[in-house]
Coordinates of C-alpha atoms and ligand atoms in Angstrom, one line a residue:
Q1 CA 0.1 0.5 -0.1
A2 CA 1.7 3.5 -1.3
V3 CA 1.8 5.8 1.7
L4 CA 2.2 9.9 0.8
L5 CA 4.8 11.2 2.4
P6 CA 5.7 14.6 3.1
R7 CA 8.9 16.5 1.8
R8 CA 12.0 16.1 3.5
D9 CA 13.9 18.2 1.7
W10 CA 14.8 20.8 4.4
S11 CA 15.4 18.0 7.1
G12 CA 19.9 19.0 8.1
H13 CA 18.6 22.9 7.9
R14 CA 18.5 25.3 11.0
V15 CA 16.2 27.7 10.3
L16 CA 15.7 31.2 12.0
V17 CA 12.8 32.7 11.2
S18 CA 10.9 36.6 12.8
A19 CA 7.4 37.0 12.7
G20 CA 5.0 39.5 13.7
P21 CA 5.2 43.4 14.2
T22 CA 6.6 44.7 17.6
Q23 CA 5.5 47.0 19.7
E24 CA 7.7 50.2 21.1
P25 CA 6.1 51.3 24.3
I26 CA 5.2 55.2 25.0
D27 CA 4.2 54.4 28.5
P28 CA 2.6 51.4 30.8
V29 CA -0.5 50.8 28.5
R30 CA 0.4 52.6 24.5
Y31 CA 2.4 51.3 22.0
L32 CA 3.6 52.6 18.6
S33 CA 3.4 48.9 16.0
N34 CA 2.9 47.7 12.7
R35 CA 0.2 46.3 10.9
S36 CA 0.7 42.5 11.1
S37 CA -0.8 39.3 12.3
G38 CA 2.2 37.4 11.4
K39 CA 0.1 34.6 9.7
M40 CA 3.0 34.4 7.1
G41 CA 5.8 33.9 9.3
Y42 CA 4.2 31.6 11.1
A43 CA 2.8 30.0 8.3
L44 CA 6.6 29.5 7.0
A45 CA 7.7 28.0 10.7
E46 CA 5.4 25.6 10.4
A47 CA 6.3 24.9 6.5
A48 CA 9.9 24.4 6.8
Q49 CA 9.7 22.4 10.2
A50 CA 7.2 19.7 8.3
R51 CA 9.8 19.5 5.7
G52 CA 12.4 18.3 8.4
A53 CA 14.5 21.9 9.1
S54 CA 14.9 22.4 13.2
V55 CA 13.0 26.0 13.7
V56 CA 13.0 28.7 15.6
L57 CA 10.4 31.3 15.9
V58 CA 11.1 34.7 17.3
T59 CA 7.7 36.1 17.1
G60 CA 6.1 39.5 17.9
P61 CA 2.4 39.7 19.8
T62 CA 0.2 37.6 17.7
A63 CA -3.2 35.9 18.3
L64 CA -1.8 33.0 17.0
P65 CA -1.3 29.2 18.5
H66 CA 2.5 28.6 18.6
P67 CA 3.2 26.0 15.8
A68 CA 3.8 21.9 16.7
G69 CA 7.3 21.3 17.2
V70 CA 8.7 24.8 16.4
E71 CA 10.9 26.6 19.8
V72 CA 8.5 29.7 20.0
V73 CA 10.6 32.7 21.7
S74 CA 8.3 36.0 21.9
V75 CA 9.2 39.8 22.0
E76 CA 7.7 42.8 22.2
T77 CA 9.9 45.2 20.9
A78 CA 12.5 45.9 18.0
E79 CA 15.5 45.7 20.4
E80 CA 14.4 42.5 21.9
M81 CA 13.7 40.8 18.5
S82 CA 16.6 41.9 17.2
K83 CA 18.7 40.3 20.4
A84 CA 17.0 37.3 19.6
L85 CA 17.4 36.9 16.5
T86 CA 21.6 37.7 16.8
M87 CA 22.4 35.2 19.4
R88 CA 20.8 32.9 17.7
L89 CA 22.8 33.7 13.9
S90 CA 25.5 31.1 14.2
W91 CA 23.2 28.4 15.3
S92 CA 21.3 28.9 12.0
T93 CA 21.4 27.9 8.2
V94 CA 18.9 30.4 7.1
V95 CA 17.7 33.6 8.4
I96 CA 13.4 34.1 7.2
M97 CA 12.7 38.1 8.4
S98 CA 9.4 38.2 7.9
A99 CA 8.2 40.4 10.6
A100 CA 6.7 43.6 10.5
V101 CA 9.7 45.9 12.2
A102 CA 8.9 49.2 13.8
D103 CA 11.0 51.6 11.4
F104 CA 10.8 53.9 15.1
R105 CA 10.2 54.5 18.6
P106 CA 9.3 56.9 21.3
K107 CA 12.6 57.9 22.8
H108 CA 11.6 58.0 26.5
R109 CA 9.0 55.3 27.4
A110 CA 6.5 57.4 30.6
V111 CA 6.7 55.2 33.8
N112 CA 3.6 56.6 34.5
K113 CA 0.3 56.2 32.5
L114 CA 0.2 59.5 30.3
K115 CA -2.9 61.9 31.7
K116 CA -4.9 62.9 28.6
R117 CA -6.0 66.2 30.5
D118 CA -1.8 66.8 31.2
L119 CA -1.2 67.1 27.3
T120 CA -3.0 70.0 25.5
N121 CA -0.5 69.1 22.0
P122 CA 0.7 65.9 22.2
V123 CA 4.1 65.2 20.0
L124 CA 5.9 62.3 20.5
D125 CA 9.6 62.4 20.3
L126 CA 10.6 59.1 17.8
E127 CA 14.1 57.7 17.0
P128 CA 14.8 55.2 14.7
T129 CA 15.2 51.4 15.8
G130 CA 17.6 49.5 14.3
D131 CA 17.8 47.5 10.9
I132 CA 17.7 44.4 12.1
L133 CA 18.1 42.5 8.2
A134 CA 20.4 44.7 7.5
D135 CA 22.9 43.9 10.1
L136 CA 22.3 40.6 10.4
S137 CA 23.6 40.4 7.1
A138 CA 27.1 42.2 7.9
R139 CA 27.6 40.2 10.7
R140 CA 26.6 36.4 8.9
T141 CA 29.0 33.2 8.6
G142 CA 27.4 31.6 5.2
Q143 CA 23.9 31.7 6.2
L144 CA 20.8 32.2 3.6
L145 CA 19.3 35.4 4.2
V146 CA 15.9 35.9 3.4
G147 CA 13.7 39.8 3.7
F148 CA 10.6 41.1 2.9
A149 CA 9.5 43.8 1.5
A150 CA 6.0 45.2 2.1
E151 CA 5.5 48.2 -0.7
T152 CA 2.2 50.3 -2.1
G153 CA 3.8 51.9 -5.3
D154 CA 6.9 50.6 -7.9
L155 CA 7.0 47.5 -6.0
L156 CA 10.4 45.7 -8.3
R157 CA 12.2 48.9 -8.1
H158 CA 11.9 49.0 -3.9
A159 CA 11.9 45.4 -3.4
R160 CA 15.2 45.6 -5.5
Q161 CA 16.6 48.7 -3.5
K162 CA 15.9 46.8 -0.4
L163 CA 17.8 43.5 -1.6
N164 CA 20.8 45.2 -2.8
A165 CA 20.7 48.3 0.5
K166 CA 20.1 45.4 2.9
G167 CA 22.2 42.5 1.5
V168 CA 20.3 39.5 1.5
D169 CA 19.9 36.2 -0.9
L170 CA 15.8 36.1 -1.7
I171 CA 13.2 39.2 -1.2
V172 CA 9.6 38.5 -1.1
A173 CA 7.8 41.3 -1.8
N174 CA 4.4 41.9 -1.4
D175 CA 1.6 44.2 -2.5
V176 CA 0.1 45.6 0.0
T177 CA -3.5 46.9 -1.6
T178 CA -3.5 43.5 -3.3
P179 CA -7.3 42.6 -2.6
G180 CA -7.8 40.0 -0.9
A181 CA -4.1 39.5 0.3
G182 CA -2.1 40.8 2.8
F183 CA -2.5 41.9 6.6
G184 CA -4.7 39.5 8.4
S185 CA -5.7 37.4 5.7
D186 CA -5.1 33.8 5.2
H187 CA -3.8 34.5 1.5
N188 CA -1.0 36.4 0.1
A189 CA 0.5 37.1 -2.9
A190 CA 4.0 37.9 -3.5
T191 CA 7.0 38.9 -5.9
L192 CA 10.6 36.3 -5.0
I193 CA 13.3 38.4 -6.4
D194 CA 16.7 36.7 -5.9
R195 CA 20.3 37.9 -5.7
D196 CA 21.2 37.0 -9.1
G197 CA 17.8 39.2 -10.6
A198 CA 15.8 36.2 -11.3
I199 CA 12.1 37.3 -10.9
S200 CA 9.4 34.7 -10.5
E201 CA 5.5 36.4 -9.8
L202 CA 3.6 34.5 -7.2
G203 CA -0.5 35.0 -7.5
L204 CA -3.1 35.2 -4.3
R205 CA -2.5 31.7 -2.6
S206 CA -2.8 30.2 0.8
K207 CA -0.4 31.4 2.8
R208 CA 0.9 28.3 3.6
R209 CA 1.6 27.2 -0.1
L210 CA 3.3 30.4 -0.8
A211 CA 5.3 29.5 2.0
D212 CA 6.5 26.4 0.5
D213 CA 6.7 28.2 -2.7
I214 CA 9.3 30.5 -0.9
L215 CA 11.2 27.4 0.9
D216 CA 11.4 25.9 -2.5
A217 CA 13.2 29.5 -4.1
A218 CA 15.3 29.4 -0.5
L219 CA 16.6 25.6 -0.9
R220 CA 17.5 26.2 -4.6
L221 CA 19.4 29.3 -3.5
A222 CA 21.1 27.5 -0.5
R223 CA 22.6 24.4 -2.9
T224 CA 24.3 27.0 -4.8
A225 CA 27.3 28.9 -3.0
V226 CA 26.4 31.5 -0.8
R227 CA 28.9 34.5 -1.0
Ligands
CTP301 N1 13.7 45.1 8.8 C1 14.5 44.6 9.5 N2 14.7 45.9 10.4 C2 14.0 46.7 10.8 C3 13.0 47.4 9.8 C4 12.7 46.4 9.0 O1 14.5 43.9 10.0 N3 13.9 48.0 11.4 C5 12.8 44.0 8.0 C6 11.8 43.8 7.7 O2 11.5 42.5 8.5 C7 11.6 43.5 5.9 C8 13.0 44.3 5.4 O3 13.4 44.3 6.6 O4 12.1 42.2 5.8 C9 12.2 45.2 4.7 O5 11.2 46.0 6.0 P1 10.3 47.3 5.4 O6 9.9 47.4 6.2 O7 10.0 46.4 3.6 O8 11.4 48.0 5.0 P2 12.7 49.5 5.3 O9 13.9 48.9 5.2 O10 11.5 49.3 6.5 O11 12.2 50.6 4.8 P3 10.7 51.3 4.8 O12 9.7 50.9 5.8 O13 10.6 52.3 4.6 O14 10.1 50.5 3.3
CA302 CA1 9.4 49.2 7.3

């Protein structure tokens, strides 16, 4: 009798996946964040685990259950996410950066709750967070790096710029205005651009199916020499 077994083509790989938003505190009850359900990153972690990889998922706050068989590290801020990923970089063979990291954080975090009555003309003083992906790229020792690009305008141009600026092997570009795709949805569409400039367009499909397609592309790149 024939038994259908899942592909175990990722066995031997150790995959570090980031997912979800980060939250940058303003005071004990308020924060600055990005739109992100975490579904794409969780789907990637699940798919890599199902295909035989050891997976660590570093996740910002989401409403999703922890994927079975995956080690989950929960973080809140961009700084915490950066530390959690950096300390596991040397363990990993592949890093997939699907988190929606906040680009700015409040310069000062109020210890006590800010009272609206005291704020006649409220202004948030912000500072940039570090670019985690660019930082991992600078520190890497042979790991394959996969980044994401969330865009609204000229998708290919912006995504190519990010691929080069951050020095990654593969970028997953999302047009966040695509109907039925993206934030909160179980479906997504993406354009993959690799380090050699090869482009592949993946139309609307389930995030799990898209995760497997991204893993196919990453595995092909991992098999050819990593720069
Ligand atoms: N990223 C990161 N650290 C940050 C910001 C982004 O590691 N502080 C990563 C994201 O996880 C993603 C990639 O960089 O893999 C691109 O993120 P994106 O928000 O699309 O681009 P940015 O470089 O932040 O530029 P902008 O938001 O201005 O388009
Ligand atoms: Ca950003």
